[in-house]
PDB file of C-alpha atoms in Angstrom:
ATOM      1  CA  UNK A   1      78.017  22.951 -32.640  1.00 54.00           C
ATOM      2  CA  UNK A   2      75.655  22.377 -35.172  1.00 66.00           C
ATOM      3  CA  UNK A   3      75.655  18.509 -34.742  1.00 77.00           C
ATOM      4  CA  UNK A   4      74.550  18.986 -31.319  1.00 76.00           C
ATOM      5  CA  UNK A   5      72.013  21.014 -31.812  1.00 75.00           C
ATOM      6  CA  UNK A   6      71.039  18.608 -34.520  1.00 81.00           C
ATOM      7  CA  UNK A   7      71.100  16.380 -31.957  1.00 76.00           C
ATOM      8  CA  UNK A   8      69.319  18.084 -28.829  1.00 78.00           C
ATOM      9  CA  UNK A   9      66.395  19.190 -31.508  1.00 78.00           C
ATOM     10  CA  UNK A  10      66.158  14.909 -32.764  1.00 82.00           C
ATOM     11  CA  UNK A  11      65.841  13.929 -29.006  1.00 82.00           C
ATOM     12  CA  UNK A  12      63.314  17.037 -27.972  1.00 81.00           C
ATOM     13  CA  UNK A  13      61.555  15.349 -31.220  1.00 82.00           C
ATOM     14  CA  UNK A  14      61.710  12.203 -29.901  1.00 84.00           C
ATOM     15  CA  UNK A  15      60.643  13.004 -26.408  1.00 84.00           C
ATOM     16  CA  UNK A  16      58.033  14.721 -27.766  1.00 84.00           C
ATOM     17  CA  UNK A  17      56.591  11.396 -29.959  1.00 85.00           C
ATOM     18  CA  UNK A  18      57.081   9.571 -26.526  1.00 82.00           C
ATOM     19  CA  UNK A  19      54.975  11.790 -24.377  1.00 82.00           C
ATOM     20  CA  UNK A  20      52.577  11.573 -27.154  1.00 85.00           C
ATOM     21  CA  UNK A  21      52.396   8.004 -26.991  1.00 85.00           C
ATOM     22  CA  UNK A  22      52.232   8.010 -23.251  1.00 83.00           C
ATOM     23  CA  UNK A  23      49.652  10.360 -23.472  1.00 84.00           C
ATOM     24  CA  UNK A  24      47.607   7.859 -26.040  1.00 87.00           C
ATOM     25  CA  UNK A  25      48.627   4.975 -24.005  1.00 86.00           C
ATOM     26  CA  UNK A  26      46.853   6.537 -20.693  1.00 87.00           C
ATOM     27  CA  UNK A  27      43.611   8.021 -22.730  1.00 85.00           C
ATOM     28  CA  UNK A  28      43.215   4.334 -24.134  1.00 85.00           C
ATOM     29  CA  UNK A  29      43.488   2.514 -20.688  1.00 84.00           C
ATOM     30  CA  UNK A  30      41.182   4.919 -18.983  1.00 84.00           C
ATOM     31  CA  UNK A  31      38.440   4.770 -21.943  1.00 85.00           C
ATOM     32  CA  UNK A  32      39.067   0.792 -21.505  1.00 83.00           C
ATOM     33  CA  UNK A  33      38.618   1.095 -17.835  1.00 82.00           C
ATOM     34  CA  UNK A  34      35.354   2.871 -18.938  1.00 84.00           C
ATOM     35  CA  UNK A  35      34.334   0.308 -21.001  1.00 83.00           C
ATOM     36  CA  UNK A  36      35.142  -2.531 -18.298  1.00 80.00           C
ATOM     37  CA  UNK A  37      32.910  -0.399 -15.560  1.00 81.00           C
ATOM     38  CA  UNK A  38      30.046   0.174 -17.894  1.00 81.00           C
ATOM     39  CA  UNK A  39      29.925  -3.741 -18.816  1.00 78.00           C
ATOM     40  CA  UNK A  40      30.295  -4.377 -14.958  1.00 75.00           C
ATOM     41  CA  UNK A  41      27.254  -2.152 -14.529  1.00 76.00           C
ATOM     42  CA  UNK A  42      25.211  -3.295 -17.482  1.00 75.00           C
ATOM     43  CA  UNK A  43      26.159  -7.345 -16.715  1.00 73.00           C
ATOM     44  CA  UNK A  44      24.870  -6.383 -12.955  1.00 74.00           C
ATOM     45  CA  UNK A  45      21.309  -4.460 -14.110  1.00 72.00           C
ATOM     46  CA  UNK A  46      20.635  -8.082 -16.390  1.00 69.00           C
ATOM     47  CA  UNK A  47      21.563  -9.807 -13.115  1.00 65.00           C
ATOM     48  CA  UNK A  48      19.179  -7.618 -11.345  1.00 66.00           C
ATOM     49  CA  UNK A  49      16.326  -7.763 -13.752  1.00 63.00           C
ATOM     50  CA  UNK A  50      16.648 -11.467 -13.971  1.00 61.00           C
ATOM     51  CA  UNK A  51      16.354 -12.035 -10.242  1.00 63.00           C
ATOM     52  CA  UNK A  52      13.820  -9.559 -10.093  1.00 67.00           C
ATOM     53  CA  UNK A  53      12.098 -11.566 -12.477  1.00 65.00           C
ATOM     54  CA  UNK A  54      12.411 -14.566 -10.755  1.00 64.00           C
ATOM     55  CA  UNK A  55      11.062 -12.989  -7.610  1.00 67.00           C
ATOM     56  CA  UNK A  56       8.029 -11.436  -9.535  1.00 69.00           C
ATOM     57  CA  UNK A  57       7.055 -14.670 -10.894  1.00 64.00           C
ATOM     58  CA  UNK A  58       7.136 -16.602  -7.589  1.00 65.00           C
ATOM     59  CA  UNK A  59       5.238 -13.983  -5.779  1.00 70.00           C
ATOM     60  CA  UNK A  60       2.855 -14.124  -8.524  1.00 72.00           C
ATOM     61  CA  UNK A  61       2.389 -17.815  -7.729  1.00 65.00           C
ATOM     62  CA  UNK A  62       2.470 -16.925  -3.368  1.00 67.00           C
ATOM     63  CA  UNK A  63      -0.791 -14.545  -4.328  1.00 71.00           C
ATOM     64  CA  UNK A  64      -2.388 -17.205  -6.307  1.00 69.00           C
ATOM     65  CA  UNK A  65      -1.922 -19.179  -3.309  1.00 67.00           C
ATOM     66  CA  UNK A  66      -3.175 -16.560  -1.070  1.00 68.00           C
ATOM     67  CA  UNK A  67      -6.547 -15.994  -2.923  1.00 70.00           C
ATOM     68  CA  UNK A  68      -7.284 -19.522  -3.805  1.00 67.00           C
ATOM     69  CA  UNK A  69      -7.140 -20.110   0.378  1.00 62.00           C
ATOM     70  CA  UNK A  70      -9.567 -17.183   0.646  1.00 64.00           C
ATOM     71  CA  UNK A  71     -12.191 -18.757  -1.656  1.00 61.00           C
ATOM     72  CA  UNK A  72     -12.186 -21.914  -0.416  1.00 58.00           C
ATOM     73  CA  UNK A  73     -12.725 -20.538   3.131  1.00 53.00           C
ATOM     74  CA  UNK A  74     -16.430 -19.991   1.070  1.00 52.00           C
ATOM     75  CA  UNK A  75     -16.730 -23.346  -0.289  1.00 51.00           C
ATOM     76  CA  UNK A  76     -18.775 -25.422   1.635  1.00 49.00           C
ATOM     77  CA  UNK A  77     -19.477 -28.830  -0.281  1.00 49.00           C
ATOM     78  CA  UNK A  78     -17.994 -31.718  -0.290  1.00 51.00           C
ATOM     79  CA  UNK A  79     -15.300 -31.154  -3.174  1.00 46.00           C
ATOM     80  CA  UNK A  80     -14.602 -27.769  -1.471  1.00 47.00           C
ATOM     81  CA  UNK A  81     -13.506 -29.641   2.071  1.00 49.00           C
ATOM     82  CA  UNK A  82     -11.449 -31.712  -0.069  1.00 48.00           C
ATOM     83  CA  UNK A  83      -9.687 -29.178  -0.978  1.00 47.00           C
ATOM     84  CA  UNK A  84      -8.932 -27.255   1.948  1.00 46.00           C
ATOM     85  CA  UNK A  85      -7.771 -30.458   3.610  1.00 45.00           C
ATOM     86  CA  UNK A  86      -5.102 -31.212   0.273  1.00 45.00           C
ATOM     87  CA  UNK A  87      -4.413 -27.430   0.387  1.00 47.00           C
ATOM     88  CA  UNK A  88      -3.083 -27.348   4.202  1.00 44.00           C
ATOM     89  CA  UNK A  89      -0.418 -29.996   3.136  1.00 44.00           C
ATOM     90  CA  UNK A  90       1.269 -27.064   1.012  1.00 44.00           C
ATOM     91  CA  UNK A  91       2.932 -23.559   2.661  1.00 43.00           C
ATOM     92  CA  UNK A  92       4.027 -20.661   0.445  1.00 43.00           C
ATOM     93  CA  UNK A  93       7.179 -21.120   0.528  1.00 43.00           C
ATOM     94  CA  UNK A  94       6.429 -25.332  -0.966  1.00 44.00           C
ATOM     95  CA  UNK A  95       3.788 -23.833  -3.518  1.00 44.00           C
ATOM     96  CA  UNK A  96       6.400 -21.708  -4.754  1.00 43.00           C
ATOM     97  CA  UNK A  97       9.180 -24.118  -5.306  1.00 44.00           C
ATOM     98  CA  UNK A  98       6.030 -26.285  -6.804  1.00 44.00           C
ATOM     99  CA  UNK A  99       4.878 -24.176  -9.491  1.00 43.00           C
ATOM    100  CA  UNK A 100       8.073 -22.764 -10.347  1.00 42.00           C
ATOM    101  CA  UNK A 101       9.064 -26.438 -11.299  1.00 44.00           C
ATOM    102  CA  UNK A 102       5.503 -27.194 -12.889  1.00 44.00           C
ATOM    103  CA  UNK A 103       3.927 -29.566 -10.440  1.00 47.00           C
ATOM    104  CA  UNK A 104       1.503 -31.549 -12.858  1.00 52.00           C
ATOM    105  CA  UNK A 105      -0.228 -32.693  -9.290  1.00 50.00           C
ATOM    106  CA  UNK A 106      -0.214 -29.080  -8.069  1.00 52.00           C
ATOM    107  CA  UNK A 107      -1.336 -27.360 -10.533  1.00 54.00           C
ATOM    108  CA  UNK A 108      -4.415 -29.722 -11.390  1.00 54.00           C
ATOM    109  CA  UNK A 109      -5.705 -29.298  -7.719  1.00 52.00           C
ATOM    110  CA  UNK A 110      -5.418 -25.741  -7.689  1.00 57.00           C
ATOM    111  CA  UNK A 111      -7.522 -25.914 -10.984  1.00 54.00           C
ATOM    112  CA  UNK A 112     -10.013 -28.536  -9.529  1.00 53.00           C
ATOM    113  CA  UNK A 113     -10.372 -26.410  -6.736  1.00 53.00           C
ATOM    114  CA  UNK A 114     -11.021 -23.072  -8.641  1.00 55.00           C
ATOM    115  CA  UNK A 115     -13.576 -24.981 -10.847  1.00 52.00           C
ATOM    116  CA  UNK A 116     -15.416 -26.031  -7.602  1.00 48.00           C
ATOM    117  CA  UNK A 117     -15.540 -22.460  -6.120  1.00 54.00           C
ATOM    118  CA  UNK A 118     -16.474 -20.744  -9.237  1.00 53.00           C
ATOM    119  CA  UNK A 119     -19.379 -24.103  -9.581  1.00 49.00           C
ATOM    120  CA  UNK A 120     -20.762 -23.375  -5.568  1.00 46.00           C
ATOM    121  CA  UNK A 121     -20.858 -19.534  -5.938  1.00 54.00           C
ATOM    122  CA  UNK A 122     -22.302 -19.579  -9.556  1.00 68.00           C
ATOM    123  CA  UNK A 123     -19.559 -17.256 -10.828  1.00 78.00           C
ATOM    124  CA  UNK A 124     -19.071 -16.386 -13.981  1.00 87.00           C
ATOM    125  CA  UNK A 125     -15.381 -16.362 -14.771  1.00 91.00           C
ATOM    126  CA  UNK A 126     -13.429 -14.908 -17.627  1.00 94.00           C
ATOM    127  CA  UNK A 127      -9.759 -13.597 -18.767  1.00 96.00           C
ATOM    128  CA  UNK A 128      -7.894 -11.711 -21.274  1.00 96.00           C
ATOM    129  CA  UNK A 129      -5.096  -9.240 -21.880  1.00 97.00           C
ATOM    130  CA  UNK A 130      -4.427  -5.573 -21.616  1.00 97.00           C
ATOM    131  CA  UNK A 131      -2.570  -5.917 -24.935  1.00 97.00           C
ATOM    132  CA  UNK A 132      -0.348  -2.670 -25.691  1.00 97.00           C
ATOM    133  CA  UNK A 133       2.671  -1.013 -27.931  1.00 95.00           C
ATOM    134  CA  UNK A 134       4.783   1.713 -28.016  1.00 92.00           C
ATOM    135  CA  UNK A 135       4.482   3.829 -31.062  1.00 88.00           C
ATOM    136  CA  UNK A 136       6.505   5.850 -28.976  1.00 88.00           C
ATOM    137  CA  UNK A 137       2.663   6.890 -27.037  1.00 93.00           C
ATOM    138  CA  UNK A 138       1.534   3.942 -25.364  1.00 95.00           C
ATOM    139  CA  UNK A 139      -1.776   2.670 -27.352  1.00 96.00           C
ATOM    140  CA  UNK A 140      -4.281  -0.399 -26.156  1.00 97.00           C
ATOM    141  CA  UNK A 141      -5.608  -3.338 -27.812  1.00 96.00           C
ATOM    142  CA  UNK A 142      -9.548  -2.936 -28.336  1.00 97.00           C
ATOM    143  CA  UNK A 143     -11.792  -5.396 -29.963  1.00 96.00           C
ATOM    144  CA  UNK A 144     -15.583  -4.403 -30.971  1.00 95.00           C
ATOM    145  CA  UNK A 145     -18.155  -6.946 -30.060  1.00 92.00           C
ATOM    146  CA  UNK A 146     -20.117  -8.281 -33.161  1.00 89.00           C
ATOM    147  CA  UNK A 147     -23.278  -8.404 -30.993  1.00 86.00           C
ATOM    148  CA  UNK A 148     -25.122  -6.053 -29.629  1.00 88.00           C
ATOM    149  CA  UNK A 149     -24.510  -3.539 -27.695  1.00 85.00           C
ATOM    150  CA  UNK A 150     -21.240  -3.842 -29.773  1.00 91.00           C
ATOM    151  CA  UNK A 151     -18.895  -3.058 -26.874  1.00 91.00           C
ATOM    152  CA  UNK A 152     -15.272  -2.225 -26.762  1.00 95.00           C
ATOM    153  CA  UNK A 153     -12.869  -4.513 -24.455  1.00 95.00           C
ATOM    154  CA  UNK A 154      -9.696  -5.723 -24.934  1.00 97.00           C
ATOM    155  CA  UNK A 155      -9.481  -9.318 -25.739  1.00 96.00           C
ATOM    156  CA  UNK A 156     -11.058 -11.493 -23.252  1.00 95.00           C
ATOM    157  CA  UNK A 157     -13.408 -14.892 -22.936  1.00 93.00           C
ATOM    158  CA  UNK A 158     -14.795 -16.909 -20.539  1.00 92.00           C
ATOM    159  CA  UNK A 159     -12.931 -19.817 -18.947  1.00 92.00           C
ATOM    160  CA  UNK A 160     -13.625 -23.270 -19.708  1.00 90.00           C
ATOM    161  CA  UNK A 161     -14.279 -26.258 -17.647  1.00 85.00           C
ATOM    162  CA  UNK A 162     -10.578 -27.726 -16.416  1.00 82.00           C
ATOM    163  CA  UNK A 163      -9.014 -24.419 -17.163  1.00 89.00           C
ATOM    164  CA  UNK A 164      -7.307 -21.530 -15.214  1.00 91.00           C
ATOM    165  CA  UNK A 165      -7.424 -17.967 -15.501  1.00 92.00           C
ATOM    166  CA  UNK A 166      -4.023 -17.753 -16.823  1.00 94.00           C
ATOM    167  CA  UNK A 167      -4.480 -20.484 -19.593  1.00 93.00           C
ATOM    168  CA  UNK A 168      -8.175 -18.644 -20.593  1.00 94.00           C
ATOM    169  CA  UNK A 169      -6.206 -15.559 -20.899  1.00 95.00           C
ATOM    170  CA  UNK A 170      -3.687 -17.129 -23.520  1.00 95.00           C
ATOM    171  CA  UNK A 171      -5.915 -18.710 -24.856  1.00 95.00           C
ATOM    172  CA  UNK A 172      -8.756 -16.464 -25.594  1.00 95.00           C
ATOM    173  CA  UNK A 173      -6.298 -13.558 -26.644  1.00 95.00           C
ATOM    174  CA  UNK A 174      -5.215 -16.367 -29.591  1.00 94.00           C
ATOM    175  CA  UNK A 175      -8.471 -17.159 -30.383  1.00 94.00           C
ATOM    176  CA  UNK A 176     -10.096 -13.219 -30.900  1.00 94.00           C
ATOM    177  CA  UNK A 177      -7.063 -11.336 -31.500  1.00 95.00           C
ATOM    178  CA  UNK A 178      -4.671 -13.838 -33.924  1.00 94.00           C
ATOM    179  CA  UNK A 179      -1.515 -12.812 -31.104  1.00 94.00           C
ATOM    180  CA  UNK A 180       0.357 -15.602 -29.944  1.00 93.00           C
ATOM    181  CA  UNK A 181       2.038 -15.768 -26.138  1.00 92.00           C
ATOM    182  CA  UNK A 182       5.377 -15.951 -27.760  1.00 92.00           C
ATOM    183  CA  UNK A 183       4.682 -12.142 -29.536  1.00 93.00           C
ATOM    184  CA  UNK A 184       3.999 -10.704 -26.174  1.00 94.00           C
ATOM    185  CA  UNK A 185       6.100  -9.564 -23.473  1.00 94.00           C
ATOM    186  CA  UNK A 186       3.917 -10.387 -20.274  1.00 95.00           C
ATOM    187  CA  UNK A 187       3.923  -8.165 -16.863  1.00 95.00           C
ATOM    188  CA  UNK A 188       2.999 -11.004 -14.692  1.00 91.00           C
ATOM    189  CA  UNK A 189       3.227  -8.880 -11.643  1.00 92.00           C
ATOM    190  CA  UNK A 190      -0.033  -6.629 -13.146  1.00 95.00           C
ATOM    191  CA  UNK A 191      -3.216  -8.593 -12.538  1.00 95.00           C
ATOM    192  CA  UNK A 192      -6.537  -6.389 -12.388  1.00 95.00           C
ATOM    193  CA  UNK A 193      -9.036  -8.514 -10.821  1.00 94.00           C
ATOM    194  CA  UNK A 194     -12.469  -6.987 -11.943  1.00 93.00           C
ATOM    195  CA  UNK A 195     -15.507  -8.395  -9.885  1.00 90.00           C
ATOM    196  CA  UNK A 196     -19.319  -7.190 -10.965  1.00 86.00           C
ATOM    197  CA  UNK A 197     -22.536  -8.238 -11.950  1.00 84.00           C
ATOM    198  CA  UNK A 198     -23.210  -8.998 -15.491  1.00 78.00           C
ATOM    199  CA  UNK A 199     -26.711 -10.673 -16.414  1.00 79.00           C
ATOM    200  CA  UNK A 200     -27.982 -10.966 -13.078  1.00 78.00           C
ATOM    201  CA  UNK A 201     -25.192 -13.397 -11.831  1.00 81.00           C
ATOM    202  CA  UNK A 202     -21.577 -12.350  -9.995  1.00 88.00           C
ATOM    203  CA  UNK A 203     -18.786 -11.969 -12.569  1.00 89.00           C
ATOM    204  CA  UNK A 204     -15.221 -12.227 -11.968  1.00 92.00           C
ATOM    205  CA  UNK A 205     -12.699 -11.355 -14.949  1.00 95.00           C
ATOM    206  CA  UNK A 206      -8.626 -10.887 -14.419  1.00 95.00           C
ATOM    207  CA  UNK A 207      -6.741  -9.427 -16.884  1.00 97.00           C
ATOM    208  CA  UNK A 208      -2.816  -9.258 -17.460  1.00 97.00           C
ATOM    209  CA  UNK A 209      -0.446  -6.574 -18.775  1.00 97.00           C
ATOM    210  CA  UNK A 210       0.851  -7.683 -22.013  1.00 96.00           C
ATOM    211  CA  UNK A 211       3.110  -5.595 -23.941  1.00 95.00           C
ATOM    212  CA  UNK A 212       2.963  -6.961 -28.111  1.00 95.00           C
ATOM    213  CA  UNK A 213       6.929  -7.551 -29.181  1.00 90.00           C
ATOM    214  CA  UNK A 214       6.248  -6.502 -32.405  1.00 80.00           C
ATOM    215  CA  UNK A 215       3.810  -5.875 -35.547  1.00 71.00           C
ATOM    216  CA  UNK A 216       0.688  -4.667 -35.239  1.00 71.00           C
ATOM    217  CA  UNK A 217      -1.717  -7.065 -37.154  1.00 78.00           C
ATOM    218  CA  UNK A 218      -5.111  -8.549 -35.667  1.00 90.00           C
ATOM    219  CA  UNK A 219      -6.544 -10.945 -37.151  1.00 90.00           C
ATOM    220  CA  UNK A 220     -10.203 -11.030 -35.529  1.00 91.00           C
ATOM    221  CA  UNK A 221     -12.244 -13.867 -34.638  1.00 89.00           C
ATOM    222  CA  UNK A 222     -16.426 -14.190 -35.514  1.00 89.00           C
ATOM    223  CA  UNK A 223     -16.629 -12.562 -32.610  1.00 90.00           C
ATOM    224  CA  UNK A 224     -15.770  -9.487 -33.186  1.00 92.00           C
ATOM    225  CA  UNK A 225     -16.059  -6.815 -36.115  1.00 92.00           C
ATOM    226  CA  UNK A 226     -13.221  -4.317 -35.552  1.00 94.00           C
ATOM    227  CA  UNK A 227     -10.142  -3.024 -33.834  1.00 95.00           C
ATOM    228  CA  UNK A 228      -8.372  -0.314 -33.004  1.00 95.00           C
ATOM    229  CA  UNK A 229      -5.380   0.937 -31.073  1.00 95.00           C
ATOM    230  CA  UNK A 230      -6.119   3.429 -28.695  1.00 96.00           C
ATOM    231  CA  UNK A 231      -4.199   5.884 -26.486  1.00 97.00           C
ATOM    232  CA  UNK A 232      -5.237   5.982 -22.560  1.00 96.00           C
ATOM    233  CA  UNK A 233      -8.260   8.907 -23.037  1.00 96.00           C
ATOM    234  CA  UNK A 234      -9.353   7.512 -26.182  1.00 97.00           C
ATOM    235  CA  UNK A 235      -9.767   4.071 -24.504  1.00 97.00           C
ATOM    236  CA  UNK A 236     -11.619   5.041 -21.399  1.00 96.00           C
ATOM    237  CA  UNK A 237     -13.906   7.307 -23.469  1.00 95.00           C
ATOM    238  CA  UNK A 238     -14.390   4.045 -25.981  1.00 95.00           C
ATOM    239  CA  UNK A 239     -15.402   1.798 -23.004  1.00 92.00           C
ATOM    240  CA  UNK A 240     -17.239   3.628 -21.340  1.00 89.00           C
ATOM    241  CA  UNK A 241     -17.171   1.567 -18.322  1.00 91.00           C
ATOM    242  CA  UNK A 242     -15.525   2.767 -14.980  1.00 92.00           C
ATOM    243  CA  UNK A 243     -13.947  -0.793 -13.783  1.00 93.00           C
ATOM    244  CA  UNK A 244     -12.109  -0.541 -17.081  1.00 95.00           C
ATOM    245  CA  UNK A 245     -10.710   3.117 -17.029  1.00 96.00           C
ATOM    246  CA  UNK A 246      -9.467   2.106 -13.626  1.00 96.00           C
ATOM    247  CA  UNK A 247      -7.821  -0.528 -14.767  1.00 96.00           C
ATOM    248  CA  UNK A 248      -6.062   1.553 -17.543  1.00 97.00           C
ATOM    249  CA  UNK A 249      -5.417   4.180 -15.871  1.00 97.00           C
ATOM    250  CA  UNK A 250      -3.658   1.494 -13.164  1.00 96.00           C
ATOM    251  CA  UNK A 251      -2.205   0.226 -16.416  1.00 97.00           C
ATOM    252  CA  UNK A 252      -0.870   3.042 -17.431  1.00 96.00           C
ATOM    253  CA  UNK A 253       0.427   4.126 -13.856  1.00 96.00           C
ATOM    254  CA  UNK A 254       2.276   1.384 -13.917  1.00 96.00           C
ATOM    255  CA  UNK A 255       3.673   1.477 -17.592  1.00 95.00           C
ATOM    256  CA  UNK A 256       5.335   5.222 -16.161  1.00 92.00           C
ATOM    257  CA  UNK A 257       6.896   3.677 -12.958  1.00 91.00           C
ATOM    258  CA  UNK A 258       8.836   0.694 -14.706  1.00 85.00           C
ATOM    259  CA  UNK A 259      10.105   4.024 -17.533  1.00 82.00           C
ATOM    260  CA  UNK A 260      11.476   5.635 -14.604  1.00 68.00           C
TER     261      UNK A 260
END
């Protein structure tokens, strides 16, 4: 009698392992299972963002497009007819596929043709970047003029003969601030466009969103005598000019919406 109950009490012991392992066995599929439908979800968010970005950029180049057509519909010389005759030979949908693959042929007459509008209407053109971090408060790139009346603005310059807003924008960010394109994290899909008068002659200056990777370092150009980072009140107060708080405070707008 007592071997069987031996016996009965070895295989409750053993049933008791097995369940146990069963029991292990189920909790490790399921958290697998987890695992599998959380990389399903993450792989399809990357998918998303990257398509997303892909759409961003060519609708980016569809406005650029857009507003170039507008301006020429001003442009009455001889360079400007030119160019709206060359311009009907390309639809959105062809200008996109164009840029996105770098058109050399493109791209030069859409910068021909901005030079000539910005030549007939005597515009003053310029670009820069709305350079920001996270420290975790959001915080904007100002530079101090080293002329008087030794303005605040975030880095920005005129653009040169040849050369489109885009390129300035690059370029002139390098050139006062020491921050490469490759350090910054570009919202392509934010472009203020800020038209006044500055100097008695029409003004036009677009800046992008720009958000710095990393670091914090400036290294400033003759230019300029001092920077600072500033958070959104602290900037519009420091500018002191209402085209700029609205573009911050669009800035910032949109900085919230892409958290959500």
């Amino acid at each position: 009698m007592s071997n069987l109950g031996t016996k009965l009490k070895l295989l409750a012991a053993r049933r008791e392992a097995a369940d146990a392992e069963l029991s292990r066995l189920i909790e490790e599929a399921a958290k697998k299972r987890r695992e599998r439908m959380e990389l399903v979800a993450e792989l399809r968010e990357i998918n998303n963002k990257s398509f997303k970005a892909i759409r961003q950029e060519r609708e980016f180049w569809r406005n650029q497009l857009k507003s170039l057509k507008k301006q020429l519909v001003g442009s009455n010389d001889d360079k400007g007819k030119e160019s709206k005759v060359k311009m009907k030979n390309f639809d959105s949908e062809e200008w996109s596929t164009a840029a996105w693959n770098s058109d050399a042929e493109l791209e030069n007459l859409v910068k021909a043709s901005k030079q000539t509008i910005m030549a007939s209407n005597g515009l003053v053109a310029a670009a820069g970047l709305l350079v920001y971090r996270r420290t975790p408060t959001v915080q904007y790139l100002f530079l101090q003029a080293s002329y008087p009346p030794h303005h605040w603005t975030p880095p920005k310059g005129h653009v040169d003969p040849g050369e489109d807003f885009w390129t300035a924008a690059l370029r002139e960010t390098q050139e006062e601030a020491g921050i490469l394109e490759e350090q910054l994290l570009v919202h392509r899909d934010f472009c203020y466009d800020m038209r006044y008068e500055a100097n008695g002659k029409p003004k036009q200056v677009k800046y992008w969103l720009a958000k710095l990777k990393e670091g914090e370092k400036v290294q400033l150009s003759h230019e300029h005598d001092n920077w600072q980072w500033l958070e959104l009140d602290t900037a519009v107060k420091t500018s002191k000019f209402p085209e700029m708080e609205k573009m911050l405070r669009e800035a910032d707008g949109y900085l919230q919406k892409q958290q959500a």
